């Protein structure tokens, strides 16, 4: 089935959903986006995603022509039109079409795109057995150059790291920040477990503050698993008892090997499994 895509509130068949080649989203990566999930017809953490989208837009001085509430309604409308209950949702706001120069003021209208579709980021075996990752030599964007908190259409930094991961036969790659500390993966946040405690890098390590990351922290509190946002280095990951990644597309996925070091027992650990089960229950039961 060909899903309908919403562009500025108008619906187009996927094949006909097009924007201008003069759009600065294409020409310069000038725009922002969100990736979120619907489970049983309900968008998980919609408000948090919309808040992050509008904050990303504010950070690049991009006025989104509709309110967050209207954006939320458009998301649900697009899901309904496509009869999708369980879906991946991609929101994109571009600067709009302009002239062949950087000046954003010469762009006409921001384009608001809502794509609803299915996603299968990693094969089921990875969820069962855990995944292997490697550290990329490409460091995460320096926050003073381009804040990783902005979910912008400029993903080259992460794509370069992803290429390194793929070249090493891995689906994900670990990115360090300019200080050599653990930041995050190319499209996922990272957690480790050590002696029953959960650790994840703080936002000022230069990461995207993941909505799934925050949901897992919330879950850990509920399950009375101690959780600490702490600066981590690769050594901490190598000697961890467990490691897992979080993301809207990935959900919670165990990591059992990092840079050829087996993590813990080399299988998804008990705390990872508990959190993963609790996360599934939460998204499916509300
Ligand atoms: N880090 C990066 C760089 C990402 O692109 C993403 C989203 N794919 C995440 C972390 C996870 O964020 P979220 O849980 O909000 O999807």
Coordinates of C-alpha atoms and ligand atoms in Angstrom, one line a residue:
X1 CA 0.0 0.0 0.0
X2 CA 1.2 3.4 -0.8
X3 CA 0.9 5.7 2.1
X4 CA -0.2 9.3 1.8
X5 CA 2.2 12.0 2.9
X6 CA 1.1 15.4 4.3
X7 CA 2.9 18.4 2.9
X8 CA 1.7 21.7 4.4
X9 CA -1.6 20.0 5.3
X10 CA -2.2 18.7 1.8
X11 CA -2.1 14.9 1.2
X12 CA -0.1 13.3 -1.6
X13 CA 0.5 9.7 -2.6
X14 CA 4.0 8.8 -1.5
X15 CA 5.2 8.8 -5.2
X16 CA 3.9 12.3 -5.7
X17 CA 5.0 13.8 -2.4
X18 CA 7.7 16.2 -3.6
X19 CA 9.3 19.4 -2.6
X20 CA 11.4 21.9 -4.6
X21 CA 15.0 21.3 -5.5
X22 CA 15.6 24.9 -4.4
X23 CA 14.5 24.0 -0.9
X24 CA 17.3 24.8 1.5
X25 CA 16.5 21.6 3.4
X26 CA 17.9 19.8 0.3
X27 CA 20.5 22.4 -0.7
X28 CA 22.0 23.0 2.8
X29 CA 20.4 20.6 5.2
X30 CA 18.6 23.7 6.6
X31 CA 15.7 22.3 8.6
X32 CA 14.8 20.1 11.5
X33 CA 13.0 16.7 12.0
X34 CA 11.6 14.3 14.4
X35 CA 11.2 10.5 14.4
X36 CA 8.5 9.0 16.6
X37 CA 6.3 6.0 17.0
X38 CA 2.6 5.2 17.2
X39 CA 1.5 2.1 19.1
X40 CA -2.1 1.0 18.9
X41 CA -3.0 4.3 17.4
X42 CA -1.4 6.4 20.1
X43 CA 1.8 8.4 19.5
X44 CA 4.3 7.7 22.2
X45 CA 5.5 10.8 24.0
X46 CA 4.0 13.1 21.3
X47 CA 4.3 16.2 23.4
X48 CA 8.0 15.6 24.2
X49 CA 8.7 15.1 20.5
X50 CA 6.8 18.2 19.5
X51 CA 8.6 20.2 22.2
X52 CA 12.0 19.0 20.9
X53 CA 11.0 19.8 17.3
X54 CA 9.9 23.3 18.1
X55 CA 13.0 23.9 20.2
X56 CA 15.2 22.6 17.4
X57 CA 13.4 25.0 15.0
X58 CA 13.8 27.9 17.4
X59 CA 17.5 27.2 17.8
X60 CA 18.0 27.6 14.0
X61 CA 15.5 30.6 13.8
X62 CA 13.1 28.6 11.7
X63 CA 9.5 29.7 12.3
X64 CA 7.1 26.7 12.0
X65 CA 4.0 28.1 10.5
X66 CA 1.6 25.9 12.6
X67 CA 1.3 25.5 16.3
X68 CA 2.5 22.3 18.1
X69 CA -1.2 21.4 18.8
X70 CA -2.0 21.7 15.0
X71 CA 1.1 19.6 14.2
X72 CA -0.1 16.9 16.6
X73 CA -3.5 16.9 14.9
X74 CA -1.9 16.7 11.5
X75 CA 0.1 13.6 12.7
X76 CA -3.1 11.9 13.9
X77 CA -4.9 12.8 10.7
X78 CA -2.2 11.4 8.5
X79 CA -2.1 8.2 10.6
X80 CA -5.9 7.9 10.3
X81 CA -5.9 8.5 6.5
X82 CA -3.3 5.7 6.1
X83 CA -5.1 3.4 8.6
X84 CA -2.0 3.0 10.6
X85 CA -2.1 2.0 14.2
X86 CA 1.5 0.9 14.7
X87 CA 3.8 3.2 12.7
X88 CA 6.9 5.2 12.5
X89 CA 6.3 8.9 12.0
X90 CA 8.8 11.3 10.4
X91 CA 8.2 15.0 10.8
X92 CA 10.3 17.3 8.7
X93 CA 10.3 21.1 8.6
X94 CA 12.5 22.6 5.9
X95 CA 13.5 26.2 5.4
X96 CA 11.6 26.2 2.2
X97 CA 12.7 27.1 -1.3
X98 CA 15.0 30.0 -1.8
X99 CA 17.8 31.3 -3.9
X100 CA 21.1 29.6 -4.5
X101 CA 22.8 31.2 -1.5
X102 CA 22.8 30.4 2.2
X103 CA 20.6 33.4 3.2
X104 CA 17.6 31.8 5.0
X105 CA 15.8 35.1 4.7
X106 CA 15.5 34.6 1.0
X107 CA 13.4 31.5 1.5
X108 CA 9.7 31.7 1.0
X109 CA 7.8 29.3 3.2
X110 CA 8.9 26.5 5.5
X111 CA 7.6 23.2 4.3
X112 CA 6.0 21.0 6.9
X113 CA 6.1 17.3 6.0
X114 CA 4.5 14.4 7.9
X115 CA 5.4 10.9 6.8
X116 CA 3.8 7.8 8.4
X117 CA 5.2 4.4 7.5
X118 CA 6.6 1.2 9.0
X119 CA 10.1 0.9 10.2
X120 CA 12.4 -2.1 10.9
X121 CA 15.7 -0.7 11.9
X122 CA 17.4 -3.9 13.0
X123 CA 16.6 -7.6 12.4
X124 CA 14.7 -9.5 15.1
X125 CA 17.8 -11.6 15.9
X126 CA 19.6 -8.5 17.1
X127 CA 16.9 -7.9 19.7
X128 CA 17.1 -11.5 20.9
X129 CA 20.9 -11.9 20.9
X130 CA 22.2 -8.4 21.2
X131 CA 24.2 -6.3 18.8
X132 CA 27.8 -5.5 18.1
X133 CA 29.0 -2.0 17.8
X134 CA 32.4 -0.3 17.1
X135 CA 33.7 3.1 18.1
X136 CA 33.8 5.4 15.1
X137 CA 36.9 7.7 14.6
X138 CA 34.4 10.4 13.5
X139 CA 33.8 12.4 16.7
X140 CA 30.3 13.8 17.5
X141 CA 29.8 17.4 16.4
X142 CA 31.4 19.8 18.8
X143 CA 28.5 21.5 20.7
X144 CA 30.1 24.9 20.1
X145 CA 30.0 24.2 16.3
X146 CA 26.6 22.6 16.0
X147 CA 24.7 21.6 19.0
X148 CA 23.8 17.9 18.9
X149 CA 20.7 18.9 20.8
X150 CA 19.3 20.3 17.5
X151 CA 17.8 17.5 15.5
X152 CA 18.7 19.1 12.2
X153 CA 18.6 17.8 8.7
X154 CA 22.4 17.9 8.8
X155 CA 23.1 14.3 9.7
X156 CA 26.4 13.9 7.9
X157 CA 28.3 13.7 11.2
X158 CA 26.4 10.7 12.1
X159 CA 26.3 9.2 8.6
X160 CA 30.1 9.3 8.5
X161 CA 30.2 7.4 11.8
X162 CA 27.5 5.0 10.5
X163 CA 29.6 4.3 7.5
X164 CA 32.5 3.3 9.7
X165 CA 30.2 1.0 11.7
X166 CA 28.8 -0.6 8.5
X167 CA 32.4 -1.1 7.1
X168 CA 33.2 -3.0 10.3
X169 CA 30.1 -5.2 9.9
X170 CA 28.1 -3.4 12.6
X171 CA 24.7 -1.8 12.5
X172 CA 25.6 1.0 14.9
X173 CA 28.7 2.9 15.8
X174 CA 29.7 4.6 19.1
X175 CA 30.6 8.2 18.9
X176 CA 32.9 10.0 21.3
X177 CA 32.8 13.7 21.9
X178 CA 35.7 16.1 21.4
X179 CA 37.0 15.2 24.8
X180 CA 37.1 11.5 24.0
X181 CA 34.1 10.8 26.3
X182 CA 31.3 8.5 25.3
X183 CA 28.5 10.6 23.6
X184 CA 26.0 8.4 21.8
X185 CA 25.5 6.2 18.8
X186 CA 24.7 7.5 15.3
X187 CA 20.9 7.3 15.9
X188 CA 20.6 6.0 19.4
X189 CA 21.5 6.9 23.0
X190 CA 23.7 4.6 25.1
X191 CA 23.3 3.1 28.6
X192 CA 25.5 0.8 30.6
X193 CA 24.8 -1.2 33.7
X194 CA 27.5 -1.7 36.4
X195 CA 26.8 -3.5 39.7
X196 CA 23.1 -3.0 39.4
X197 CA 23.3 0.7 38.6
X198 CA 22.4 2.3 35.3
X199 CA 24.6 5.0 33.7
X200 CA 24.2 7.2 30.7
X201 CA 26.1 10.2 29.5
X202 CA 24.6 13.6 30.5
X203 CA 23.2 16.0 27.9
X204 CA 26.3 18.1 28.2
X205 CA 28.4 15.3 26.8
X206 CA 27.1 16.6 23.5
X207 CA 24.2 14.3 22.7
X208 CA 20.7 14.5 21.4
X209 CA 18.5 14.2 24.5
X210 CA 16.6 11.2 23.4
X211 CA 12.9 10.9 24.2
X212 CA 13.4 7.1 24.6
X213 CA 16.4 7.8 26.8
X214 CA 14.3 9.9 29.1
X215 CA 11.5 7.4 29.1
X216 CA 14.0 4.6 30.1
X217 CA 15.3 6.9 32.9
X218 CA 11.7 7.3 34.0
X219 CA 11.1 3.6 33.9
X220 CA 14.3 2.9 35.9
X221 CA 13.0 5.2 38.6
X222 CA 9.6 3.3 38.6
X223 CA 11.4 0.0 38.8
X224 CA 13.7 1.3 41.5
X225 CA 16.8 0.7 39.4
X226 CA 19.4 3.4 40.4
X227 CA 20.2 5.6 37.4
X228 CA 23.0 8.2 37.1
X229 CA 23.7 10.6 34.3
X230 CA 27.5 10.5 34.3
X231 CA 30.5 11.2 32.0
X232 CA 31.6 7.8 30.6
X233 CA 34.7 6.8 28.7
X234 CA 35.2 3.8 26.6
X235 CA 36.8 1.9 29.4
X236 CA 33.5 2.1 31.4
X237 CA 31.7 0.5 28.4
X238 CA 34.3 -2.2 28.0
X239 CA 34.0 -3.3 31.6
X240 CA 30.2 -2.8 31.9
X241 CA 28.0 -5.7 33.0
X242 CA 25.4 -4.8 30.4
X243 CA 25.0 -2.2 27.6
X244 CA 22.0 -1.2 25.6
X245 CA 20.9 1.5 23.2
X246 CA 17.6 3.5 23.0
X247 CA 15.8 5.3 20.3
X248 CA 12.3 5.8 18.9
X249 CA 13.1 3.5 16.0
X250 CA 15.4 1.1 17.8
X251 CA 13.4 1.1 21.1
X252 CA 15.6 -0.8 23.6
X253 CA 18.3 -3.0 22.2
X254 CA 21.0 -4.9 23.9
X255 CA 24.7 -4.4 22.9
X256 CA 26.8 -7.5 23.6
X257 CA 30.1 -6.6 21.9
X258 CA 31.9 -3.3 21.7
X259 CA 35.1 -2.9 19.7
X260 CA 35.5 -6.7 19.8
X261 CA 35.2 -6.8 23.7
X262 CA 32.4 -9.0 24.9
X263 CA 30.2 -7.1 27.3
X264 CA 29.2 -8.9 30.5
X265 CA 28.1 -12.4 29.7
X266 CA 27.8 -11.7 26.0
X267 CA 24.0 -12.0 26.1
X268 CA 21.3 -9.5 26.8
X269 CA 21.6 -8.9 30.6
X270 CA 18.8 -9.1 33.2
X271 CA 18.4 -5.3 33.7
X272 CA 18.4 -4.7 30.0
X273 CA 15.7 -7.3 29.6
X274 CA 13.7 -5.9 32.5
X275 CA 13.8 -2.4 31.0
X276 CA 13.1 -3.7 27.5
X277 CA 10.0 -5.6 28.7
X278 CA 8.8 -2.7 30.8
X279 CA 9.2 -0.4 27.8
X280 CA 7.3 -2.7 25.5
X281 CA 4.5 -2.9 28.1
X282 CA 4.4 0.8 28.5
X283 CA 4.2 1.7 24.8
X284 CA 1.6 -1.0 24.2
X285 CA -0.6 -0.6 27.2
X286 CA -0.1 3.2 27.7
Ligands
LIG1 N1 20.7 10.2 19.2 C1 20.6 10.5 17.9 C2 21.8 11.1 17.2 C3 19.4 10.3 17.2 O1 19.3 10.7 15.9 C4 18.3 9.7 17.9 C5 17.0 9.5 17.2 N2 17.1 8.6 16.2 C6 18.5 9.4 19.2 C7 19.7 9.6 19.9 C8 17.4 8.7 20.0 O2 16.4 9.7 20.3 P1 14.9 9.3 20.5 O3 14.8 8.4 21.6 O4 14.3 10.6 20.8 O5 14.4 8.7 19.2

